[in-house]
Coordinates of C-alpha atoms and ligand atoms in Angstrom, one line a residue:
X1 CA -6.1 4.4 -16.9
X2 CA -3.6 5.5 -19.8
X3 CA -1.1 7.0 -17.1
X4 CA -1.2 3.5 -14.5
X5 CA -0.7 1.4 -18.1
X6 CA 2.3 3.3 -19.2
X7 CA 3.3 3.4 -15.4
X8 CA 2.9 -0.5 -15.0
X9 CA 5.3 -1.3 -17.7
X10 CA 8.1 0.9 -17.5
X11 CA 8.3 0.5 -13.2
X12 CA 10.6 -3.2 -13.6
X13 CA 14.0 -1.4 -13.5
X14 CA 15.9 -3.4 -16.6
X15 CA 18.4 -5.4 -14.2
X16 CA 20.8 -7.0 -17.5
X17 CA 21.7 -2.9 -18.4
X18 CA 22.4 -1.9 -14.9
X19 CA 25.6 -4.1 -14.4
X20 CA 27.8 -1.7 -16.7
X21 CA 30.8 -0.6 -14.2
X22 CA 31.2 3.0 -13.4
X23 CA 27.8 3.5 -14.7
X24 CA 26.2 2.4 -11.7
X25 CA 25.2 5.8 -10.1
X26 CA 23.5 7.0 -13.0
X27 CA 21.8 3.8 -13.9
X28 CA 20.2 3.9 -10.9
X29 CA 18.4 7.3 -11.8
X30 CA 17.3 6.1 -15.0
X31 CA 15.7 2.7 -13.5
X32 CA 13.6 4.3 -11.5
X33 CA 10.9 5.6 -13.7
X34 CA 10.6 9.0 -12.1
X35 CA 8.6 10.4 -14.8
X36 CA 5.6 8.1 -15.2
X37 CA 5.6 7.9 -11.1
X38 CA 5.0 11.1 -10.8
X39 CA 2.2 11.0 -14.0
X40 CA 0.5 8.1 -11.5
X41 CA -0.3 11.6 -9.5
X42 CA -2.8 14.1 -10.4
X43 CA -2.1 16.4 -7.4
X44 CA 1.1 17.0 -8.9
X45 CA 0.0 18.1 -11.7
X46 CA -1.9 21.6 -10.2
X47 CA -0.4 25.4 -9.6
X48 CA -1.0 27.3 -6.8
X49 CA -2.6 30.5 -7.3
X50 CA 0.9 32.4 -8.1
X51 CA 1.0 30.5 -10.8
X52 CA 3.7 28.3 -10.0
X53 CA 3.9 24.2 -10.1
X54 CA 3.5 22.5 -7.3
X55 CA 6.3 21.5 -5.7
X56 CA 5.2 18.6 -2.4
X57 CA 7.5 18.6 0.7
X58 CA 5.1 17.8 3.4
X59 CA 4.9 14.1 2.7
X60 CA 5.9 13.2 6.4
X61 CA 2.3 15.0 7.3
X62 CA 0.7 12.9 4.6
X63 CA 1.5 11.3 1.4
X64 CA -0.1 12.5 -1.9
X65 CA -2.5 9.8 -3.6
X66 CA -1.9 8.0 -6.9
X67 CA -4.4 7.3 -9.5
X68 CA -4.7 4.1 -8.7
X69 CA -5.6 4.3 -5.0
X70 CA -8.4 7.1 -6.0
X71 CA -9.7 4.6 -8.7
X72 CA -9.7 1.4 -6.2
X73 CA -11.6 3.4 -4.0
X74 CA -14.1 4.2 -6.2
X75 CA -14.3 0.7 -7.4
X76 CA -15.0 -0.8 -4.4
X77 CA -17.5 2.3 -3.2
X78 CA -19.3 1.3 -6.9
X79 CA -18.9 -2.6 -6.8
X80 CA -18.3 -4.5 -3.9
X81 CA -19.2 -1.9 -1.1
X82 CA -21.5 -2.9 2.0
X83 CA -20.8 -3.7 5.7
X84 CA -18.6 -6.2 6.4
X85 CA -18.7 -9.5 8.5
X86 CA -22.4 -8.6 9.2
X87 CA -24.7 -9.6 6.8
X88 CA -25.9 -12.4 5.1
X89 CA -26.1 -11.3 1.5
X90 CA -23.4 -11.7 -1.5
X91 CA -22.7 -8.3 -1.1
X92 CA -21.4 -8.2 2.2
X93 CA -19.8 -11.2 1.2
X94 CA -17.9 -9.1 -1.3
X95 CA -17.1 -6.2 1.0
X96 CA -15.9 -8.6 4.0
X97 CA -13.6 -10.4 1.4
X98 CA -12.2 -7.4 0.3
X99 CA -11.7 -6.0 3.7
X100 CA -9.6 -9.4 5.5
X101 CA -7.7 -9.3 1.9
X102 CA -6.5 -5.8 3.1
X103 CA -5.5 -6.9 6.2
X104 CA -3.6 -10.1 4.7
X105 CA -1.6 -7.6 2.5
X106 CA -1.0 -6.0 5.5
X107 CA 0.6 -8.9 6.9
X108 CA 2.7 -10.0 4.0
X109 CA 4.0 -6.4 3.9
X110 CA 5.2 -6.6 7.8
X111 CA 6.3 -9.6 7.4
X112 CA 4.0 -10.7 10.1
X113 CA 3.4 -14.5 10.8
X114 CA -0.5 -14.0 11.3
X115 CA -3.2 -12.5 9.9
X116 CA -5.0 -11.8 13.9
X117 CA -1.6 -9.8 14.9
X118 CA -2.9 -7.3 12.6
X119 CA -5.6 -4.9 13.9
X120 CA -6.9 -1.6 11.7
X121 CA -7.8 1.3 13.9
X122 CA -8.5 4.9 12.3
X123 CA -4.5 5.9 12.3
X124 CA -1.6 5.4 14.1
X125 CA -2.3 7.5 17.0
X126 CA -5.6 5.3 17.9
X127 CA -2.9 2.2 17.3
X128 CA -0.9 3.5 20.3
X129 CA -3.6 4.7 22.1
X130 CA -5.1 1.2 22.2
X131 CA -1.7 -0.2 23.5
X132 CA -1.4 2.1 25.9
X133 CA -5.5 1.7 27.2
X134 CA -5.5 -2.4 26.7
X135 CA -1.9 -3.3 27.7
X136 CA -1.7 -0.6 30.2
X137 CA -4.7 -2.5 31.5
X138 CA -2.8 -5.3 32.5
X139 CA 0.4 -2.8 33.8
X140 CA -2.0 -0.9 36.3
X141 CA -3.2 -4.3 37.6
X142 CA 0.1 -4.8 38.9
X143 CA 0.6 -1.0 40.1
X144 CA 2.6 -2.1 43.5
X145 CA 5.5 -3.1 41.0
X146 CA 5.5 0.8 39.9
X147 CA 7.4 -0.2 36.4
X148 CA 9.0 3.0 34.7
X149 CA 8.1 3.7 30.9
X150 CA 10.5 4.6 28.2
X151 CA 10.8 6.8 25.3
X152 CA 13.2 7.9 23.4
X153 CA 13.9 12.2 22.8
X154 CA 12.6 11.9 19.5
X155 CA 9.4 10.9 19.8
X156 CA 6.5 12.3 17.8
X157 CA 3.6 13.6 20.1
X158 CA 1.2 10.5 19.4
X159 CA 4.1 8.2 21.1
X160 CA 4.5 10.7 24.1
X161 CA 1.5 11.6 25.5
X162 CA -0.5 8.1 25.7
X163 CA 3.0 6.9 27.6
X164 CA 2.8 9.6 29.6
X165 CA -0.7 9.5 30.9
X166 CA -0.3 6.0 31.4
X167 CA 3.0 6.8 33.3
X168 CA 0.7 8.7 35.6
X169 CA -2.0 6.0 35.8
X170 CA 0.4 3.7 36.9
X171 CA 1.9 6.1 39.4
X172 CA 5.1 5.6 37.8
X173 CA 7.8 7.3 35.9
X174 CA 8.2 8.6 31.9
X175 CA 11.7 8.0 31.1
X176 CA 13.6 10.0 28.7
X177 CA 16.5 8.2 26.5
X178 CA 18.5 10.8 25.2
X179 CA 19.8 11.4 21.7
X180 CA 23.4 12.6 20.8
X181 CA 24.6 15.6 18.8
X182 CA 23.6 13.7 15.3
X183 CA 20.3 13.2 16.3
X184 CA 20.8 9.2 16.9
X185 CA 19.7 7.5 19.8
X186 CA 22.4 7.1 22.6
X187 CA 22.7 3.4 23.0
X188 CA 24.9 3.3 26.0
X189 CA 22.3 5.8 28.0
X190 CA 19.7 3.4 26.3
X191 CA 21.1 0.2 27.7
X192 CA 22.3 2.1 31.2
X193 CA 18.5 3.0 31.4
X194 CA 17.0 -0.4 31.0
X195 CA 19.8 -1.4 33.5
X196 CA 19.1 0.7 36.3
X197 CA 15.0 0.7 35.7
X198 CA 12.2 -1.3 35.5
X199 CA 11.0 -0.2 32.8
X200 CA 8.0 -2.4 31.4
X201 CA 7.9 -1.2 27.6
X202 CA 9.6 1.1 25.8
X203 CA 8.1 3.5 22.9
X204 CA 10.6 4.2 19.5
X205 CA 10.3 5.6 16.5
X206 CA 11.8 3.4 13.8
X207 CA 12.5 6.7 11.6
X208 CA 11.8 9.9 13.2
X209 CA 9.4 12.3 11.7
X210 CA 11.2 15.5 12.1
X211 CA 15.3 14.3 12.0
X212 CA 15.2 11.6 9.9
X213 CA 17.1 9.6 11.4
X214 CA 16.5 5.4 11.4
X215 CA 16.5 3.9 14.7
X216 CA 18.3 0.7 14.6
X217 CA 15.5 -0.8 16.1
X218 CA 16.6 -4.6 15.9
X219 CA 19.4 -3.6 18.2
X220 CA 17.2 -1.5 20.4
X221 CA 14.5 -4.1 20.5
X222 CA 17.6 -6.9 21.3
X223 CA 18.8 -4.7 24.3
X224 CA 15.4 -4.4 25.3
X225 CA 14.5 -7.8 25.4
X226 CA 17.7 -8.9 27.2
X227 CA 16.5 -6.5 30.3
X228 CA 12.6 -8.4 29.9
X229 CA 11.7 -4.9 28.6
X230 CA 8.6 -4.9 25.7
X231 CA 9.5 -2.4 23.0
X232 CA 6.4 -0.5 20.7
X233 CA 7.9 0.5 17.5
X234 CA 6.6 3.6 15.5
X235 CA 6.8 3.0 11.9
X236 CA 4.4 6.0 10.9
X237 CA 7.9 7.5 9.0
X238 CA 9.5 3.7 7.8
X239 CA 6.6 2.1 6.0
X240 CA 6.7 4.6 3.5
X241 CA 10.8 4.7 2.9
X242 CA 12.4 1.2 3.7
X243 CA 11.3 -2.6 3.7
X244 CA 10.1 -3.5 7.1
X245 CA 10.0 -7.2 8.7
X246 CA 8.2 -7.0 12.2
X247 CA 8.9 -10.6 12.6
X248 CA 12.9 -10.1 12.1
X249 CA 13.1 -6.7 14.0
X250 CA 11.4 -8.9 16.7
X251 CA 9.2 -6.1 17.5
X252 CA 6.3 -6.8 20.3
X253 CA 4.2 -4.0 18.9
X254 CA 4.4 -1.8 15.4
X255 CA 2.2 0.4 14.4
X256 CA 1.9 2.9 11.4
X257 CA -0.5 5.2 9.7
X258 CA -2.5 4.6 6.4
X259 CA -2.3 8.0 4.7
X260 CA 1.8 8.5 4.9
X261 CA 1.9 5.7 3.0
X262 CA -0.5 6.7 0.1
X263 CA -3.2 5.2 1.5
X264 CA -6.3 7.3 2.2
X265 CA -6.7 9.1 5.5
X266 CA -8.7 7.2 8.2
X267 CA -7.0 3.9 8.5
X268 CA -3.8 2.9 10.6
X269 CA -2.2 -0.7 11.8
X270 CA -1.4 -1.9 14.8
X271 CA 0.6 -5.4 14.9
X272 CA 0.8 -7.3 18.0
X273 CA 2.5 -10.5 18.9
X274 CA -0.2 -12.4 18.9
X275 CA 0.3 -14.1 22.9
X276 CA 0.2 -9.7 23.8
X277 CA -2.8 -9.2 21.5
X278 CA -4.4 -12.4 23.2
X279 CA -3.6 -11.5 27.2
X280 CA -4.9 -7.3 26.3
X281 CA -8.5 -6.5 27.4
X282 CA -10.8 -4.6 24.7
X283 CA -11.1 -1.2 25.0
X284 CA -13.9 -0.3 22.7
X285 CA -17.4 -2.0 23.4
X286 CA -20.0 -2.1 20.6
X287 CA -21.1 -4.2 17.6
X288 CA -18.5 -7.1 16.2
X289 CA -15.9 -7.2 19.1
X290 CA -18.1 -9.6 20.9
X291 CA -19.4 -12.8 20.7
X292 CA -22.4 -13.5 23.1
X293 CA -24.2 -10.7 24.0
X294 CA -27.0 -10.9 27.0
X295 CA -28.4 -7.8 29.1
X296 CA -26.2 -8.8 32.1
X297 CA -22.8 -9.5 30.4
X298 CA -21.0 -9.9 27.2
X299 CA -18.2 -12.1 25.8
X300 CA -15.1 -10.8 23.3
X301 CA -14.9 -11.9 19.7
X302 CA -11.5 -13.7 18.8
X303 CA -8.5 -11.7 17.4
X304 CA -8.5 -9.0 15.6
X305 CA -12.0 -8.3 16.0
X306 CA -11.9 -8.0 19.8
X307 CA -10.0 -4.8 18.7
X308 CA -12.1 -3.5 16.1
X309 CA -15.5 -2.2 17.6
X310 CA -18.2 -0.6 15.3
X311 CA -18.1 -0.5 12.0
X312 CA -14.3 -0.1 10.6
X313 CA -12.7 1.8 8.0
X314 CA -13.6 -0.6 5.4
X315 CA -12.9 1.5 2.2
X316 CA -9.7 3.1 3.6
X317 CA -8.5 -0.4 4.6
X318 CA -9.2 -1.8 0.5
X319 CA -7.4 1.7 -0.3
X320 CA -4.4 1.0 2.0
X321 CA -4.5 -2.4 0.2
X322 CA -4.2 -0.5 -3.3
X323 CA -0.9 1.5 -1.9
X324 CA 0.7 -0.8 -0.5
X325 CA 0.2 -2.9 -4.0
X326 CA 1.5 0.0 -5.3
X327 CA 4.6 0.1 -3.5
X328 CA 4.9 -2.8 -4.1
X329 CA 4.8 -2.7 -7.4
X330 CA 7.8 0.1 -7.5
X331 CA 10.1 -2.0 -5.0
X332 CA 10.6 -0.8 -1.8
X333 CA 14.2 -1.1 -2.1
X334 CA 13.7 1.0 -5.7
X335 CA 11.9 3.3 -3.6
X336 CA 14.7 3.5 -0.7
X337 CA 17.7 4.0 -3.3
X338 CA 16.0 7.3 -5.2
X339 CA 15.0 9.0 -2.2
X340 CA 18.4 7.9 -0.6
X341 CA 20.6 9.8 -3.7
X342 CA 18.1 12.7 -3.7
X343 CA 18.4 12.8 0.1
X344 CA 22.0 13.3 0.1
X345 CA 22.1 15.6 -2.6
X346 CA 19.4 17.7 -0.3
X347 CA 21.3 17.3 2.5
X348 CA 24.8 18.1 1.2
X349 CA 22.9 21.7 -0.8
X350 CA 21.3 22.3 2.9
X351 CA 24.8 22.1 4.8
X352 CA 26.2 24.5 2.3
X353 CA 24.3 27.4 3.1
X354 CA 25.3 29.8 5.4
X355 CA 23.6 30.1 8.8
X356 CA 21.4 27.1 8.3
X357 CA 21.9 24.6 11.3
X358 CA 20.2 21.2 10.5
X359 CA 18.8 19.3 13.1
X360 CA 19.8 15.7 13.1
X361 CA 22.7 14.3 10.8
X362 CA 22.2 11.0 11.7
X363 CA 24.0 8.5 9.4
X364 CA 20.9 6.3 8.5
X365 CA 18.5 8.6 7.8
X366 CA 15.0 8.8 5.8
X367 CA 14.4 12.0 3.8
X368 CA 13.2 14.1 6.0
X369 CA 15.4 17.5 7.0
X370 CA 14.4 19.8 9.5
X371 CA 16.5 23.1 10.2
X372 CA 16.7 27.2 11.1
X373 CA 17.6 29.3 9.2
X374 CA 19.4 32.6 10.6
X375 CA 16.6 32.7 13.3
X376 CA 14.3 33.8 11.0
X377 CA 10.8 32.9 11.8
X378 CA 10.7 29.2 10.1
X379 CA 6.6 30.7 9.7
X380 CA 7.7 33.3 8.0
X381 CA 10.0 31.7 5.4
X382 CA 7.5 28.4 4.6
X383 CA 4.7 31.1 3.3
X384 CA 7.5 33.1 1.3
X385 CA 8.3 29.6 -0.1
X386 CA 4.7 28.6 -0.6
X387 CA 4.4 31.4 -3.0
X388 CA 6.4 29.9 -5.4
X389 CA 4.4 26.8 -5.4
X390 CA 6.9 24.4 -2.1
X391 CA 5.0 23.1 0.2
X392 CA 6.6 22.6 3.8
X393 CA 5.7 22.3 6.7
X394 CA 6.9 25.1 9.6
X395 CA 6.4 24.6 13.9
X396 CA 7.2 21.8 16.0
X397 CA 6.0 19.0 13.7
X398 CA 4.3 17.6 16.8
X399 CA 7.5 16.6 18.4
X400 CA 7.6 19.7 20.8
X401 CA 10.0 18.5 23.1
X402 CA 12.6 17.2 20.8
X403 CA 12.1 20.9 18.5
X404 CA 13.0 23.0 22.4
X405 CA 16.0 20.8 23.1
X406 CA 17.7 22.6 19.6
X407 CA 16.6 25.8 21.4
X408 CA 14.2 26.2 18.7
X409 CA 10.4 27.0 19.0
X410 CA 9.9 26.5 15.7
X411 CA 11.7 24.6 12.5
X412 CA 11.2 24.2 8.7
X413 CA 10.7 20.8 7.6
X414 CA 11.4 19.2 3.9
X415 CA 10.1 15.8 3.8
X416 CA 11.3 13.9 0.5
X417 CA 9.1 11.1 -1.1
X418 CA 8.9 8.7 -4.2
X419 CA 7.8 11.4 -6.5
X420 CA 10.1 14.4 -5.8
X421 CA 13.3 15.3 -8.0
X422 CA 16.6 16.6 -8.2
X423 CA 15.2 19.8 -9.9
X424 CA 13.0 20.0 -7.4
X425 CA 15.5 20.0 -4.7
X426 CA 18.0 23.0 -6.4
X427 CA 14.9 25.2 -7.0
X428 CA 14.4 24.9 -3.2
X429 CA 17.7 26.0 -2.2
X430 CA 17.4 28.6 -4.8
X431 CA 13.7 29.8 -3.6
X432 CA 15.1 29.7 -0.1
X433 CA 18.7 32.0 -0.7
X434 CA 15.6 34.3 -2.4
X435 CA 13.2 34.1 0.9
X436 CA 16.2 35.0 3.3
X437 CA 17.1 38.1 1.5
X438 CA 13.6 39.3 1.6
X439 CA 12.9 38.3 4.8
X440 CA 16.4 40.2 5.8
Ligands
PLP1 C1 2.4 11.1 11.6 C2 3.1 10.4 12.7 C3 2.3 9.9 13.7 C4 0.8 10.0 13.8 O1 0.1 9.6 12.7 P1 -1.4 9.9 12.7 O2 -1.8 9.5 11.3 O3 -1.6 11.4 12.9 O4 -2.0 9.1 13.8 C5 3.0 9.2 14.7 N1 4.3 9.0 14.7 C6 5.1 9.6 13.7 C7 6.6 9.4 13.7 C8 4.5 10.3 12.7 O5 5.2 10.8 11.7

């Protein structure tokens, strides 16, 4: 509790000291309260078993937990815990309260306009699964049209392969949009694409998991709409780094995933316009997405329950509630600026090395570098690094396709977060200079 209290207090950056001219840069570093943050973390307290402290850069695979999400977890397991929506009794009174609260933060936090656009489903893969089952429902209806699908290079497996199998279903097309030397989406091949096809919806990631780079999405989702094209945003790599407003990106679907976020694992969000949500078949049958049950037929509860089938992921969705409070609670925009400086300062110490080629130097970008290294085995170099306590993530970062066209089978990736450092970053370079001449 000490750690959150300390943490609560000194996270309101002090805005009448900040306006001192020239001193703006390193204001900034002192506002945000990197110290206590990284207090509100117990994994980041713990050595490996070298010995050395534990330095996290994997949180694009997940997000480490604060205090206060473990604790509200907890709280609700010993308090207000029981099924929701169910039962009669004050307890699952409780529990159900709890549970719609979470999904009315969730809301707020998108910037959606109504509590039934937002459905929880286990993570964001299941979220674009069940786009690609319950609207590609009503696209396979219409299979004489034959309407292409679109996807941009970057896409992370989990906003491929549903497209693609749907693509098949359909007995239509998977288009590709291409990316430019930077890693950024090429709009003129993007618009030239929607020209020349019909392509029904297209899939994007709002910040891609492996180059960084931020998809201007509001632009993409414009262009898109001008050519009666739907557009699916992935926000599994935004929620976590920048303020997102489905309503003003004008996005038809956005999903994203619990656990980057510093939520526990085993919740994700799907929002949906709610006329889409509305005109989508179920896809799951069971217990609380109906409303009439006989032996011979069954009727669909109202939004979002027509989505959520069985008993949900109550607790994850009052621990996603918890992290998103806490984000809140830092600022999202305090948030973006720290990881912003200490992504540039990665980024400038990663072009200065010899030999390393980063892929994807897109101008908005999240903190998230993936790059070779001499061809040495990217394997090989993240368990040297491991040793002395980094962890990173080596392979294809489940974007396989994206990872071949660098010629690579195989890349390491540093993914930044709230609670890294500067420090941090130099004693990566360092470890790394260190790992290439043993590895040479
Ligand atoms: C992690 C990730 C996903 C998948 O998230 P899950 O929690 O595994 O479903 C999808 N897209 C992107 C861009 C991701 O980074």
């Amino acid at each position: 509790m000490s750690n959150i209290a300390i943490a609560e207090q000194s996270l309101k950056p002090s805005k009448q000291e900040g306006k001192q001219e020239g001193k703006q840069e390193e204001r900034l570093a002192e506002d945000f309260p990197l110290a206590q943050l990284r207090e509100a973390f117990p994994a980041l307290r713990q050595k490996n078993e070298q010995g050395a402290a534990i330095v996290y850069f994997d949180s694009a695979a997940s997000a480490l937990k604060p205090r206060e999400v473990i604790d509200a977890l907890a709280d609700f397991y010993a308090t207000d815990y029981a099924n929701v929506h169910r039962s009669a009794h004050w307890l699952a009174e409780r529990s159900t309260e709890r549970y719609e609260g979470a999904r009315e933060a969730v809301r707020q936090h998108l910037g959606a306009a109504k509590a039934c656009e937002i459905v929880f489903t286990r993570n964001a893969t299941e979220a674009i699964n069940l786009v690609a089952n319950c609207w590609g429902d009503l696209l396979a209806r219409d299979c004489r049209r034959k309407p292409a699908l679109a996807i941009s290079m970057m896409e992370h497996h989990s906003n491929l392969v549903p497209w693609q199998r749907l693509a098949a279903r359909c007995d239509s097309e998977l288009l590709v949009i291409p990316i430019n030397d930077a890693g950024e989406i090429d709009s003129e091949a993007y618009e030239n694409l929607l020209k020349t096809n019909d392509v029904a919806l297209v899939a994007l990631a709002h910040v891609s998991n492996v180059l960084g780079t931020k998809n201007p999405i509001a632009e993409l989702v414009a262009t898109a709409h001008r050519h009666d094209t739907l557009v699916l945003v992935d926000g599994s790599q935004a929620v976590p780094h920048a303020p997102v407003d489905v309503r003003a990106l004008d996005a038809d679907f956005y999903v994203f995933t619990g656990h980057k976020v510093f939520a526990p694992s085993g919740i994700g969000v799907l929002y949906g316009k709610e006329q889409l949500l509305e005109a989508m078949p179920p896809w799951q049958y069971g217990g609380e997405m109906v409303e009439r049950v006989s032996f011979r037929q069954a009727s669909w509860n109202s939004l979002p329950w027509k989505f959520e089938a069985g008993t949900p992921p109550i607790a994850q969705a009052v621990g996603l509630d918890a992290a998103l409070k806490f984000v809140r609670r830092i600022g999202i925009e305090a948030i973006e600026k720290h990881e912003q400086r200490l992504g540039e300062g990665m980024q400038q110490r990663l072009q200065g090395i010899e030999g390393l080629t980063l892929l994807g130097v897109a101008r908005a970008r999240a903190p998230i570098f993936s790059f070779a290294l001499d061809g040495l085995n990217a394997f090989d170099l993240a368990t040297l690094l491991d040793k002395q306590g980094f962890c990173c993530r080596a392979g294809f970062h489940c974007a396989e396709p994206l990872v071949r066209h660098y010629g690579l089978s195989g890349c390491l990736r540093v993914a930044l977060a709230l609670y890294n450092s500067e420090q941090e970053c130099e004693a990566f370079v360092e470890a790394l200079a260190k790992a290439r001449t043993m590895l040479a």
